[in-house]
Every structure is written in structure tokens, then in C-alpha cells.
Coordinates of C-alpha atoms in Angstrom, one line a residue:
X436 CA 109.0 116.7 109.9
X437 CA 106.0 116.8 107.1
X438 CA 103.3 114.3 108.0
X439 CA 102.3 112.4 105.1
X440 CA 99.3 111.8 103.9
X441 CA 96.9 109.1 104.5
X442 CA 96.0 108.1 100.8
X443 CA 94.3 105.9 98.2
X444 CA 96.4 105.5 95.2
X445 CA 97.6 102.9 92.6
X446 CA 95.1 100.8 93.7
X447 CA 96.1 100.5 97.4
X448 CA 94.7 101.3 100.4
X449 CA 98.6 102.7 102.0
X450 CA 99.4 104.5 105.2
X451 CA 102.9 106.3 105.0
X452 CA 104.0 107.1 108.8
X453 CA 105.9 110.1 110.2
X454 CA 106.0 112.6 113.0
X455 CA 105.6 116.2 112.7
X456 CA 107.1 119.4 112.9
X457 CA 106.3 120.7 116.4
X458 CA 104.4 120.1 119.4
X459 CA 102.0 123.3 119.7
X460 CA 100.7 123.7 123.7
X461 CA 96.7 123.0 122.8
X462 CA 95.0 119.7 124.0
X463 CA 94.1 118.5 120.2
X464 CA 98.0 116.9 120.6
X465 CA 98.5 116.8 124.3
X466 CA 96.9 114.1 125.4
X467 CA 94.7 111.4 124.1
X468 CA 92.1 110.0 127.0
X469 CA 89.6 107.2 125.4
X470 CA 87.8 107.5 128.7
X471 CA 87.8 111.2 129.2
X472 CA 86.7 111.2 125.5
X473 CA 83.6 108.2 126.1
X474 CA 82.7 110.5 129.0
X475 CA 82.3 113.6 126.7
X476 CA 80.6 111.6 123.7
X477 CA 77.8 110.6 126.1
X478 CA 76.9 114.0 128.5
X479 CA 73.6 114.5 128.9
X480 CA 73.4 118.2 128.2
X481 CA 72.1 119.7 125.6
X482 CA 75.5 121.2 124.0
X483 CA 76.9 120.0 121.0
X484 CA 74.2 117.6 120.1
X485 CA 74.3 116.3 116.5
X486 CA 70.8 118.3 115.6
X487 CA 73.0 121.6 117.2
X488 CA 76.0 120.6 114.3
X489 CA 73.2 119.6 111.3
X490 CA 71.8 123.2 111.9
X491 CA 74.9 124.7 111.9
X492 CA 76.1 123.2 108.7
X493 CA 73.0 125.0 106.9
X494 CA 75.7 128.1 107.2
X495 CA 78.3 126.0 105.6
X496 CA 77.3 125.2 101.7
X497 CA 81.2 125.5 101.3
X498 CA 84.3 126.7 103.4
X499 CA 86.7 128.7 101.7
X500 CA 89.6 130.1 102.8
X501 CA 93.4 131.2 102.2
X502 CA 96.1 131.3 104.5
X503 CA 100.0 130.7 104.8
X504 CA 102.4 130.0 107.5
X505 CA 105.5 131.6 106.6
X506 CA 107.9 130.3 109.3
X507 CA 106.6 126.5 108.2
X508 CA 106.8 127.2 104.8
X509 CA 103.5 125.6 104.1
X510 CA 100.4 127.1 102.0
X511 CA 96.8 126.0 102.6
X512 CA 94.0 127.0 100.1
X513 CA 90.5 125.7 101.1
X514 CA 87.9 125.4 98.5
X515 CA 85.7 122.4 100.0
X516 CA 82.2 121.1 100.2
X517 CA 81.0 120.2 104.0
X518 CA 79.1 117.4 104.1
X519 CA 77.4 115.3 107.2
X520 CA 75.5 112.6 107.1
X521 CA 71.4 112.6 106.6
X522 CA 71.0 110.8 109.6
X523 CA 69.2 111.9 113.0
X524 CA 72.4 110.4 115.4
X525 CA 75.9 109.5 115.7
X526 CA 77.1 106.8 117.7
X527 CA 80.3 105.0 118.8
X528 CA 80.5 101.4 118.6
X529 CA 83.2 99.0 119.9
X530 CA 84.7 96.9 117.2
X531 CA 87.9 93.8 116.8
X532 CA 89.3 91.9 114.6
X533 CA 87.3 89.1 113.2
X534 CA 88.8 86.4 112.0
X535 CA 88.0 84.4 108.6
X536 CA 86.0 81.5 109.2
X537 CA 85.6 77.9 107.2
X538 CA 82.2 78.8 106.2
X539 CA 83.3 82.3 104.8
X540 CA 85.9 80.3 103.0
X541 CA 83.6 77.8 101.5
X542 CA 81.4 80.7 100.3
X543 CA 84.0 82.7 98.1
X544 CA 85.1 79.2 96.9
X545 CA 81.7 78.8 95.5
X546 CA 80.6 81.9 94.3
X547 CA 84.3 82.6 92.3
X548 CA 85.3 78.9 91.5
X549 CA 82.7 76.3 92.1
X550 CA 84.1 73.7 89.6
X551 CA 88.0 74.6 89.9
X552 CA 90.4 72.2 91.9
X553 CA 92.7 73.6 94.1
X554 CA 95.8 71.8 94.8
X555 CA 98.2 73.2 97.5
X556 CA 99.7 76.2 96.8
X557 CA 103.4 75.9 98.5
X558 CA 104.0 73.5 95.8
X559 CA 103.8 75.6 92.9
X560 CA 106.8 77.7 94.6
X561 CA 108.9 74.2 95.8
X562 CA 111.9 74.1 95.3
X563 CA 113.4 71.7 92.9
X564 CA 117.2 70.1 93.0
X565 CA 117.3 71.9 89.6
X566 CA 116.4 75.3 90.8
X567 CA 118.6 75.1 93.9
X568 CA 121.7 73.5 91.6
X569 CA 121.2 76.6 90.0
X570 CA 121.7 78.7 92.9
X571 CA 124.7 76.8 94.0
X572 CA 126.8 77.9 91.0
X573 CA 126.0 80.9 91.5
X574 CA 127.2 81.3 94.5
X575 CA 130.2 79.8 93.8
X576 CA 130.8 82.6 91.5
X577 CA 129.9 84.7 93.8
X578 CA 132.6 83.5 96.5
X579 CA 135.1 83.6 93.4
X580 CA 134.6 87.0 93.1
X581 CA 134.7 88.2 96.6
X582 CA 137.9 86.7 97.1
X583 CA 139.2 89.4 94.6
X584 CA 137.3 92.3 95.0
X585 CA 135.5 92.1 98.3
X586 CA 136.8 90.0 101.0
X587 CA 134.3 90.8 103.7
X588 CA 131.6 88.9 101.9
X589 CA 133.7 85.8 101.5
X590 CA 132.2 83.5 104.6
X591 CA 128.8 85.7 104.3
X592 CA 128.6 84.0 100.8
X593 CA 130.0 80.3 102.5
X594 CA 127.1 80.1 105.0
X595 CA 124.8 80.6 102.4
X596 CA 126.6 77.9 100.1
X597 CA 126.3 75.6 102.9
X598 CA 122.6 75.9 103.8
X599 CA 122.0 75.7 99.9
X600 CA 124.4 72.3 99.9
X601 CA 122.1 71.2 102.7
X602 CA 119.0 72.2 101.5
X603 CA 119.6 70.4 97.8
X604 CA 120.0 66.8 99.6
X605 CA 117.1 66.7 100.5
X606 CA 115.0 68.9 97.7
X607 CA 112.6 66.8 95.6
X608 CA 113.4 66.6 91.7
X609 CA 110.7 67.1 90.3
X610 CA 107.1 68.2 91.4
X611 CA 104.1 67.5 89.8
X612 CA 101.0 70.3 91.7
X613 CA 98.5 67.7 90.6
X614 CA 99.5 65.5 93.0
X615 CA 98.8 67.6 96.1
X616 CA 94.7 68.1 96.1
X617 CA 93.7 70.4 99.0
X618 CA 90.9 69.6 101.2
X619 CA 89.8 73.1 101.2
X620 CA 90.4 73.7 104.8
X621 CA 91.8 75.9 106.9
X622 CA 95.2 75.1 108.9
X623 CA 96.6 75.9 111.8
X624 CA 100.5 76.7 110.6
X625 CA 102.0 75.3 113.2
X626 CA 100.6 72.2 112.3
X627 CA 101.7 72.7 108.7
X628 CA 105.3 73.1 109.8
X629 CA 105.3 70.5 112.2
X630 CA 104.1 68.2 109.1
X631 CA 107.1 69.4 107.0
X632 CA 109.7 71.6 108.7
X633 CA 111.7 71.2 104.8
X634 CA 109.1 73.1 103.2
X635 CA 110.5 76.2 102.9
X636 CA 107.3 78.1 102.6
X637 CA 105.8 76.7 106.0
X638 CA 109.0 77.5 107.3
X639 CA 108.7 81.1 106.7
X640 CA 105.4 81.2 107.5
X641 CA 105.9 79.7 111.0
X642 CA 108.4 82.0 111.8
X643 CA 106.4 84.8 110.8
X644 CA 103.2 83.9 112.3
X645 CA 103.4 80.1 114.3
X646 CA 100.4 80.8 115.9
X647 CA 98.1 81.8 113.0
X648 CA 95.8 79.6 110.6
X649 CA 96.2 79.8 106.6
X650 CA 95.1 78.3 103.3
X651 CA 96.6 78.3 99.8
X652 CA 95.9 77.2 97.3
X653 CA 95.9 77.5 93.3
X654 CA 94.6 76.0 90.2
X655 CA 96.4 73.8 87.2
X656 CA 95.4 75.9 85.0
X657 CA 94.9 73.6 82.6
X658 CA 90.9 75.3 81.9
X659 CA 93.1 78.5 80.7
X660 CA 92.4 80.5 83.5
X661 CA 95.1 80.5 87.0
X662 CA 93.2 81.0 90.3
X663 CA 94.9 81.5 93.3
X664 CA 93.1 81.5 96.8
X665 CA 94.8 82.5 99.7
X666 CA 93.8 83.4 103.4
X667 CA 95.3 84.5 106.9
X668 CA 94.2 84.7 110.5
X669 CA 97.2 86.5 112.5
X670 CA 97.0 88.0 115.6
X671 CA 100.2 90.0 114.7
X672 CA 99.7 90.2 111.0
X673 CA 95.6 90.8 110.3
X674 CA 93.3 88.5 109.0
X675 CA 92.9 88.6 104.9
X676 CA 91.7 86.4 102.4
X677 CA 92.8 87.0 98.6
X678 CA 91.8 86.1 95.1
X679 CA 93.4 86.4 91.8
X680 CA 92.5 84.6 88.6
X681 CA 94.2 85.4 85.4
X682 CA 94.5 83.7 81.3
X683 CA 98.8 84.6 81.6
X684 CA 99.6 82.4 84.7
X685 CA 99.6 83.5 88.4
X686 CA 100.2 87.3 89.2
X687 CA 103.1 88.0 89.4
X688 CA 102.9 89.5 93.1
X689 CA 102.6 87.2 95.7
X690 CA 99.3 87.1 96.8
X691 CA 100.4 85.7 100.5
X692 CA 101.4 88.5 102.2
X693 CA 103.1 89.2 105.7
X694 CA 101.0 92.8 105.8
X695 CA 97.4 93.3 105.1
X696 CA 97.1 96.5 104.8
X697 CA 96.7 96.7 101.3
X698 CA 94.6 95.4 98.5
X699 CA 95.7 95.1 95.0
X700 CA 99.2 95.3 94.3
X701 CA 101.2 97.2 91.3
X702 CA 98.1 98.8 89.8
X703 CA 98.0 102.3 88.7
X704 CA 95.4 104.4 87.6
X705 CA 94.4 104.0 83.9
X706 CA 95.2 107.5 82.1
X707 CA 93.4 107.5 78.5
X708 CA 96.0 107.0 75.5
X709 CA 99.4 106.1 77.9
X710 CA 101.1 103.4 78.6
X711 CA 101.3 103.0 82.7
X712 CA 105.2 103.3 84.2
X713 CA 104.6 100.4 87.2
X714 CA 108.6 102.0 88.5
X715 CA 106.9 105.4 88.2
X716 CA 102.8 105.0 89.9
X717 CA 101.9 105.4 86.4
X718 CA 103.3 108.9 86.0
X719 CA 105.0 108.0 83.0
X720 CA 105.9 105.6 80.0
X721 CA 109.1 105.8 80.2
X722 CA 111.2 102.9 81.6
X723 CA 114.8 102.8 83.0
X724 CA 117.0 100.9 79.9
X725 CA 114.1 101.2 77.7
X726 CA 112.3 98.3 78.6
X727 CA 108.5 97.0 77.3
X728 CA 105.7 97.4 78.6
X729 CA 102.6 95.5 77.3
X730 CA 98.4 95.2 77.8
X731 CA 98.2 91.8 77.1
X732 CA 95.5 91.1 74.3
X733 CA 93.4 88.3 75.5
X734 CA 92.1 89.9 78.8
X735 CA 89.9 92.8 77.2
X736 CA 88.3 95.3 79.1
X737 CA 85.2 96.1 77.5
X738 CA 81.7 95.8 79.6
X739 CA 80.6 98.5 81.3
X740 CA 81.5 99.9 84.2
X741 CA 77.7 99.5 85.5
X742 CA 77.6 96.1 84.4
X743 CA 80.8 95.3 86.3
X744 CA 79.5 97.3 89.1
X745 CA 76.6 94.3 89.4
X746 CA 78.6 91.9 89.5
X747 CA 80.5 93.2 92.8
X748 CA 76.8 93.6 94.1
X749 CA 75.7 90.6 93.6
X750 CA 79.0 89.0 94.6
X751 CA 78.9 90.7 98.1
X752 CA 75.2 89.6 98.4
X753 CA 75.8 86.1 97.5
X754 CA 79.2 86.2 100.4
X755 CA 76.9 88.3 103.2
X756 CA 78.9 91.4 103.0
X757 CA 76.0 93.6 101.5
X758 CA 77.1 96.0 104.7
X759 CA 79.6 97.2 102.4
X760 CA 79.1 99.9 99.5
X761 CA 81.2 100.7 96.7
X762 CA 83.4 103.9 98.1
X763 CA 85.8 104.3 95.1
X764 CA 85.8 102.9 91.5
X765 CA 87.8 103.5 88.1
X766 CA 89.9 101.7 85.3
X767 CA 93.3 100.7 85.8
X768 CA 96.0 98.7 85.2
X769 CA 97.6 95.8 87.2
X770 CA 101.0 94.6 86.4
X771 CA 100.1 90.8 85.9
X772 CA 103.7 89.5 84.8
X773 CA 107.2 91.3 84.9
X774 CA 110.3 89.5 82.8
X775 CA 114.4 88.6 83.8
X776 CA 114.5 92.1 81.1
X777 CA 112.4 94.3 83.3
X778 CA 110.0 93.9 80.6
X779 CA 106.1 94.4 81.9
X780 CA 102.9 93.3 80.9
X781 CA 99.5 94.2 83.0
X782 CA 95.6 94.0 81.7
X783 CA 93.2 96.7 82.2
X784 CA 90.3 96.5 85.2
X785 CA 88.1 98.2 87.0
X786 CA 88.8 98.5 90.3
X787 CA 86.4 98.6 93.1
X788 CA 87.0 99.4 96.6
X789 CA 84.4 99.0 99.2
X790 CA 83.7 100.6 102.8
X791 CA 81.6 98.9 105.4
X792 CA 78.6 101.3 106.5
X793 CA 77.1 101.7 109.8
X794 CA 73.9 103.5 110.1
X795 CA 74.4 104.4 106.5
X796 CA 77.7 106.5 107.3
X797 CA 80.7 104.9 105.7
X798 CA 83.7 103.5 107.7
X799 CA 86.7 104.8 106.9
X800 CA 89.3 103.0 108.6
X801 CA 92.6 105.1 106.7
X802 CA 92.9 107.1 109.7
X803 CA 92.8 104.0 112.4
X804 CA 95.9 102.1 110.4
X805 CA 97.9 100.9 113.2
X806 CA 101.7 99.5 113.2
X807 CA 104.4 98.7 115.9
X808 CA 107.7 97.6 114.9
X809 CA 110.3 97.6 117.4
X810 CA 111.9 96.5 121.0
X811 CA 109.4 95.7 123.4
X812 CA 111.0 94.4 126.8
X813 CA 113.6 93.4 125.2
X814 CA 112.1 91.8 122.3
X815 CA 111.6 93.2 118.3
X816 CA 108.1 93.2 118.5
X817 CA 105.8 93.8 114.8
X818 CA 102.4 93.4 114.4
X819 CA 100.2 95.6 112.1
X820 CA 96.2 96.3 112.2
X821 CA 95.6 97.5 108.8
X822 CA 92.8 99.1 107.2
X823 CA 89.4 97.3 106.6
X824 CA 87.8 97.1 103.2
X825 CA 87.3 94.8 99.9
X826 CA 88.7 95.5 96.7
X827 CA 87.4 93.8 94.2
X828 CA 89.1 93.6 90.1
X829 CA 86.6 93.1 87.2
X830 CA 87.4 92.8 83.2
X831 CA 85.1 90.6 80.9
X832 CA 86.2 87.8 82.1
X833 CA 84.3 88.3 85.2
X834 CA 85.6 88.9 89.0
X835 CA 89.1 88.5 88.8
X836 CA 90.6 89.4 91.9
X837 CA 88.8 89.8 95.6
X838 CA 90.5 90.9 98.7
X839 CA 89.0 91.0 101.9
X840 CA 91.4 93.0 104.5
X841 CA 91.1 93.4 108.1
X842 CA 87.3 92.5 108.4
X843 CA 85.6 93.7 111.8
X844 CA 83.5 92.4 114.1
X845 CA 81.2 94.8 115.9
X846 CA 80.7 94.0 118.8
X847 CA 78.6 96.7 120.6
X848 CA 77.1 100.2 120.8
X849 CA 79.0 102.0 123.4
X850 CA 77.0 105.6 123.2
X851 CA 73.6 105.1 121.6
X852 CA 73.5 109.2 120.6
X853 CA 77.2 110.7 120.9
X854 CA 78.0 114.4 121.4
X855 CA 79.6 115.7 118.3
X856 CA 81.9 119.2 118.3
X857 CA 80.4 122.2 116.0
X858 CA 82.2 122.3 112.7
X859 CA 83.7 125.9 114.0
X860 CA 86.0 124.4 116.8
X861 CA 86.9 121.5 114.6
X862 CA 87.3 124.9 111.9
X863 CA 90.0 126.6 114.2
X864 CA 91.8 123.3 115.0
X865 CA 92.3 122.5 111.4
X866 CA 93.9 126.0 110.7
X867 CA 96.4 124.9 113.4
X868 CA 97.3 121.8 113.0
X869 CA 96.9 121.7 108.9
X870 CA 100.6 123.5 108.9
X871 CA 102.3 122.1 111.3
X872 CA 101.3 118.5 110.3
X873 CA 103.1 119.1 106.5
X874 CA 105.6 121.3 107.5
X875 CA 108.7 120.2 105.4
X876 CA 111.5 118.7 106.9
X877 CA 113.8 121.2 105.9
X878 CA 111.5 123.7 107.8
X879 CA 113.1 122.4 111.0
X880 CA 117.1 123.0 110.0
X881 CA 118.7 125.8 107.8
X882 CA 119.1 126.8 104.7
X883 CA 116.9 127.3 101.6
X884 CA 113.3 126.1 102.4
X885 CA 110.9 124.9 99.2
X886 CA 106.8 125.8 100.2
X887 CA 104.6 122.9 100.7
X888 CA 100.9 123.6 99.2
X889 CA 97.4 122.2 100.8
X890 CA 94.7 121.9 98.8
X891 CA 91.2 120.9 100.6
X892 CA 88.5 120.0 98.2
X893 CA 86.3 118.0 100.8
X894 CA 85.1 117.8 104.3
X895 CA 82.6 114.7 105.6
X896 CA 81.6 114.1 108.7
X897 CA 82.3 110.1 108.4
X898 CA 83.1 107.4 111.0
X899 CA 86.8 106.0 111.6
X900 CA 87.7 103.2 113.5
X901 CA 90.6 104.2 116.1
X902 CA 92.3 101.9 118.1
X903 CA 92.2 101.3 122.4
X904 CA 95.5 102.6 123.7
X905 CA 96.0 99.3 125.7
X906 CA 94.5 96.8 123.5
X907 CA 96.2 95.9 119.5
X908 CA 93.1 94.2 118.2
X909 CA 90.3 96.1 119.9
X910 CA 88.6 100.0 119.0
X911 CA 86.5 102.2 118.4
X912 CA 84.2 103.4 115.6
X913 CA 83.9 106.8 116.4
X914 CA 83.1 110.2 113.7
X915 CA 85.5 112.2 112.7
X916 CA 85.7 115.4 110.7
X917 CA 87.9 114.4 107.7
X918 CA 89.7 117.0 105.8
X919 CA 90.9 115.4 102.1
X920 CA 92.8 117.2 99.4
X921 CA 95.9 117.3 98.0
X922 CA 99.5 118.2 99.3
X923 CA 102.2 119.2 96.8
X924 CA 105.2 118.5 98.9
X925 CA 108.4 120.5 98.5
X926 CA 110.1 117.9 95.6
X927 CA 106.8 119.1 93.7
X928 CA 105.2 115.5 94.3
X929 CA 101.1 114.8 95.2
X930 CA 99.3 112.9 97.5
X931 CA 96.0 112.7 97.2
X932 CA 93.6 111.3 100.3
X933 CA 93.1 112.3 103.8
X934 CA 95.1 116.1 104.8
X935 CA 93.8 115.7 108.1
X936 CA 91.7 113.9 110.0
X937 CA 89.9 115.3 113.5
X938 CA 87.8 113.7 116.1
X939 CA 84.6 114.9 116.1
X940 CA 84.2 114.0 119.7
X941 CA 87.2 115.4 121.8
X942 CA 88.9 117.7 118.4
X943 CA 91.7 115.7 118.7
X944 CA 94.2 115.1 115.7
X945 CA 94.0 111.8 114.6
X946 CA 97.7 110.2 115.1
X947 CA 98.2 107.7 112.0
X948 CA 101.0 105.7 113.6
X949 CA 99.2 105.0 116.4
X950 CA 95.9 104.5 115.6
X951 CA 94.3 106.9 117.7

């Protein structure tokens, strides 16, 4: 089965998960030994110091080369620039999750909204006797019709009558948002529930995450602009905190989220003269049963991109996040507001996505995304590390969306000067593992097999956090050799991002659904 890629598209930093093809016999697969690996970053000999690679690399202005796998059906054209770092050492560093403090909260309140009141933000989704009558008739209907046509459904639809029945006795009629201020703090949710187990939003929130700490909240609006603040501290679920302000109400994505392993949502990149297809990752304009799609008029897009690029400076500097650097930047297009029609409206931004740096080498954490999702003694077990980074949304308006995902604490330097492999072994294991990792599923059964094509434009020497086998919320910051490009998949479709991504330590493959 193809691996995907890891890639940064539409906005959003995504992982998409899969295994792969085969299991060849060498070591880069077999086995995965953080100590064995710590033991070889920090050997005192002489071999494979960093100096050893940096000389080396003088031989490599570029690396070019051509090669297919005919069994695996997979091409590979390499046409890249090698880079590595201007630095005299690499290290590795031990890193966890850090969690989002009051203070930090304070901060982004007063450097994006210092005059804007935030009332709580459950209460602009409560749900009103009206909205709840509403889904009563329906439902009704809906058990109507199952008695003719689909008898099965019949008591599905009844239970859900009845919790509706129950839930309307006791729903408020009206509710004004002004009349719930927010003291700005964060809670613990369990608290929250306990306050009001009715509230259908702590409700879901509890169950998701009973032991984390949150805050919501939004704005009237009434100043013509709709702010929304929210943030998370989850052992299972990340820690995040997210910003969105917009002149055509609240996005229309909810900017609570049970994952945090992506920043802004629905945005596509901006092609010059089109119309973007949100269905489509902005492929196309055209929509399923022809509906609209709009850039709304009163949220221009017309300062520079330098000038929009000092504002994220000085934001970061004013919040104490100047460790991070701009990593990726370009206009696009957020869907802000989609109708009942499947009509669409979105406003034009740039988009910037920062990377923390250590020792002036970015962090790239695509290839340390980590996920488990199922039975665990028994027990359905989810939790998610995602990928750190800030994405920040500009248009003339100002700063109008800030999120801050998975945010690391480093803790401490575990090898001062790490061992680092030459780029020739890390060469030979790429030509390996580069097929078998996007073979196409198809490769594996009978039958007519369509080519998959690799094309390698880059390779950096960065750092990657991986995660401890043992431990969710702890790792390592380690370098990696990281191989990006684009794979046309056998439906013809492209990812661009990450083809592969090696560990400049031990040469092992970097396993995105593990982390490691």
C-alpha cells in the first residue's frame, strides 16, 4: 500500500496515514531503538562527524538521478538541491508538550483585541426551544417516513425524538450573548460541566476531554468586526489556542476543535484570475448543482505582502515567540461563510506559517505527527500529538486569524554535538525505500497497474521532532535528511511536501503513524 505523503497544502499543516507495500530485510525498517540510536548520535570517534558531512556536501551542488522500479510500478526522477545548515553542530534535544498558560492568554488578548469584550462563547451556539422545536418536526417526519420506506430506522429515529422532547423542556427561549461576560480565564472543563451538565457544548467537551482546561469566547460584534478566541490544554487532544476575526460574522468553521493538528481551515491556494472550488482544494470553479461562490467585497486584500509580513513579526515579538520564523507564505483564500444552497463566500489573505528554530535550523515537526486511535486493554483509546507551528492570516484589516498548535517545551540538550550519517548512506537508503513507500496499492494484487511518479526537487538537512516509543507527550528533536517533491499517484492526483523523510542519526525511515 502507497504511503502518502506528509504535506502542506490548502492552508493546513495535514498528515494522511498509511502502511506500505513491503517490508525489505535492511535495518532502516527493522527495528527502531531510541537508545541504540542516543548511543550512536553521541560516540566519541571521529566518523561521521558533522564537519565529515559539511565537507562532503561540497561534492553535492545538486543530486540528480533517474530510476524506476518496474515490479512496484513507481518512477523516481531526482533533480534536487542539497542543502545543510551553516552551522558548526547538530544536536538532539528532548522536548514535550507545553501547555498554554493564563499569561500567554492574556498576551494575545492584548496584542489582537485590547478593547474587545468577550462574552462566553458556548452561548452563541445554545440552543434555543425554537431551534430544537424545529428539530422535533423534523423528526417526526422523519419517523413518518421510515414507517413506509425504511422500517429499520423507525426506533433509531424515536430515541432521538425523545432525547430532543427532553432536551426542549428545559432549553432556554431566548439568549441574549451579552449577558454572559467572560472573565477571561482559563477553565478546567470538568468544572464547566459540573456547573451546567445541560449545556450541550460542555457536555461534549467533557466527554471528549474531562480532564483538560479551555476558554471560549467571542465578540458581539456590534464594532463590525466578529472575534473569536478559543484555546485547549488536552493531554489526549494537544494543546491549541485559535483566533479568527472577520466583518461577515464568525467563520464558518468551528474554531474549537477535537484535533490540533491543523491550522487554518478550508483555505486554498490563491491561483491568479480563478475562482477557488473549496469541494475541489481549489482545483477548479466549478461547483456540484452550479452553486456561487463569492470574494466578499469589504475585506480587501491589498497591502503588501512585506508589509503584512511585519505585522506577523512584530506580533510574535510582542507574544515572545520570536523563536519562530516565517517557513511558508502566499495569498489565499479562506471560505469564511457557506449557505443552506451550498453557496460559498471566502476573502483573500495571506497566509503565514511559522517553524520554531533551534540553533538556527528550522523544526519541522510534519514528520513527528503522531495518532492512536483504537483498543487498548480493552478500551477505544484516541489521542493525537500533532504538528507544532503558528499560522497566522493577514488582509488590510490587520491580523485576522492566529493559531498556535502543539507548542513545545524544550526541555534539555541530550547530545551537545550528535554524529550525523554521510549524505551517501542516507543516498542508498532513499533509492530503497523511495519505491517501496509509494508503491500503489494495486501493485500488491492483480490486474492492470497505473505508474506512480516521484519527483524530488529538495533535500535539507533540518531537525524533526520524533516521538519516545513509551511516552505520548515526550521526544526528540533530532536531524533528519528530508527528501520533498511531488508524487503523482496512479488516479493522476499530486501531493506536494515531504517524499521521504530519513534519520540522519541511525538512517532510519521516519514512520508517520507513529511518530518515530
Amino acid at each position: 500500500m502507497r504511503k502518502r505523503l506528509v504535506w502542506i497544502m490548502a492552508g493546513a499543516l495535514m498528515v494522511t496515514l498509511s502502511g506500505c507495500a513491503g517490508n525489505p530485510e535492511e535495518s532502516v525498517v527493522k527495528e527502531k531503538n531510541m537508545d541504540k540510536m542516543l548511543q550512536q548520535a553521541q560516540a566519541t570517534d571521529h566518523a561521521n562527524s558533522y564537519e565529515e558531512v559539511k565537507e562532503e556536501m561540497k561534492q553535492y551542488e545538486s543530486y540528480q538521478k533517474k530510476f524506476k522500479d518496474k515490479n512496484l510500478h513507481v518512477t523516481v526522477n531526482v533533480d534536487a538541491k542539497v542543502e545543510v545548515p551553516g552551522i558548526d553542530k547538530l544536536s538532539v534535544y528532548r522536548v514535550r508538550a507545553k501547555k498554554i498558560k493564563q499569561e500567554f492568554l492574556d498576551r494575545v488578548r492584548t496584542a489582537l483585541t485590547p478593547d474587545t469584550v468577550y462574552y462566553e462563547g458556548n452561548k452563541r451556539d445554545a440552543r434555543t426551544k425554537a431551534v430544537i422545536a424545529q428539530e422535533i418536526n423534523e423528526h417526526k417526519e422523519w419517523i413518518r417516513q421510515a414507517k413506509k420506506e425504511d422500517p429499520e430506522r423507525v426506533e433509531e429515529y424515536e430515541q432521538s425524538l425523545a432525547d430532543l422532547e427532553k432536551e426542549y423542556k428545559t432549553a432556554p427561549a431566548k439568549v441574549e450573548l451579552t449577558d454572559y461576560p467572560t472573565d477571561n480565564k482559563i477553565k478546567n472543563i470538568k468544572d464547566l460541566y459540573e456547573s451546567d451538565k445541560e449545556d450541550s457544548f460542555y457536555s461534549w467537551l467533557y466527554d471528549l476531554n474531562k480532564n483538560g482546561q479551555m476558554f471560549y469566547g467571542v465578540s458581539d460584534g456590534k464594532d463590525g468586526n466578529f472575534h473569536a478566541l478559543f484555546m485547549q490544554n488536552s493531554d489526549d487532544y494537544g494543546n491549541c489556542l485559535r483566533y479568527e476575526s472577520g466583518k461577515n460574522g464568525y467563520v464558518d468553521q468551528r474554531i474549537y476543535s477535537a484535533f490540533v493538528d491543523s491550522d487554518i481551515p478550508s483555505i486554498v491556494l490563491k491561483e491568479e484570475g480563478k475562482e477557488p472550488d473549496f469541494s475541489d482544494n481549489g482545483k477548479g470553479i466549478e461547483m456540484e448543482g452550479g452553486a456561487n461562490v463569492q470574494c466578499v467585497d469589504n475585506e480587501p486584500l491589498t497591502l503588501t505582502e512585506a508589509d503584512a509580513e511585519q505585522k506577523v513579526t512584530v506580533l510574535l515579538k510582542q507574544l515572545g515567540l520570536e523563536d519562530y520564523q516565517c517557513y511558508d507564505k502566499g495569498v489565499y483564500a479562506q471560505l469564511i461563510k457557506q449557505g443552506d444552497d451550498g453557496s460559498q463566500q471566502y476573502r483573500n489573505i495571506y497566509r503565514f506559517l511559522c517553524l520554531r528554530k533551534l540553533d538556527d535550523v528550522f523544526v519541522s515537526n510534519l514528520a513527528g505527527y503522531k495518532m492512536t486511535d483504537g483498543f487498548q486493554g480493552g478500551q477505544h483509546v484516541k489521542k493525537v500529538w500533532g504538528n507544532e507551528g503558528i499560522a497566522v492570516a493577514v488582509n488590510d484589516s490587520g491580523i485576522v486569524g492566529f493559531h498556535y498548535l502543539s507548542p513545545l517545551s524544550v526541555d534539555e540538550t541530550v547530545v551537545e554535538t550528535s554524529r550525523v550519517k554521510p549524505f551517501r548512506e542516507i543516498r542508498d537508503t532513499f533509492e530503497k525505500m523511495v519505491v517501496i513507500e509509494n508503491a500503489p496499492d494495486s501493485a500488491e494484487g492483480e490486474g492492470e497497474t497505473q505508474n506512480v511518479s516521484v519527483e524530488v526537487t529538495d533535500v535539507r538537512l533540518i531537525y524533526t521532532r520524533i516521538s519516545e516509543k513509551d511516552s505520548f507527550n515526550t521526544g526528540l528533536v533530532v536531524p533528519v535528511w528530508n527528501f520533498e517533491g511531488t508524487v503523482t499517484d496512479e488516479s493522476g492526483a499530486q501531493n506536494k511536501g515531504t517524499v521521504l523523510s530519513i534519520n540522519a542519526i541511525d538512517g532510519s525511515v521516519i514512520n508517520q503513524e507513529l511518530g518515530y
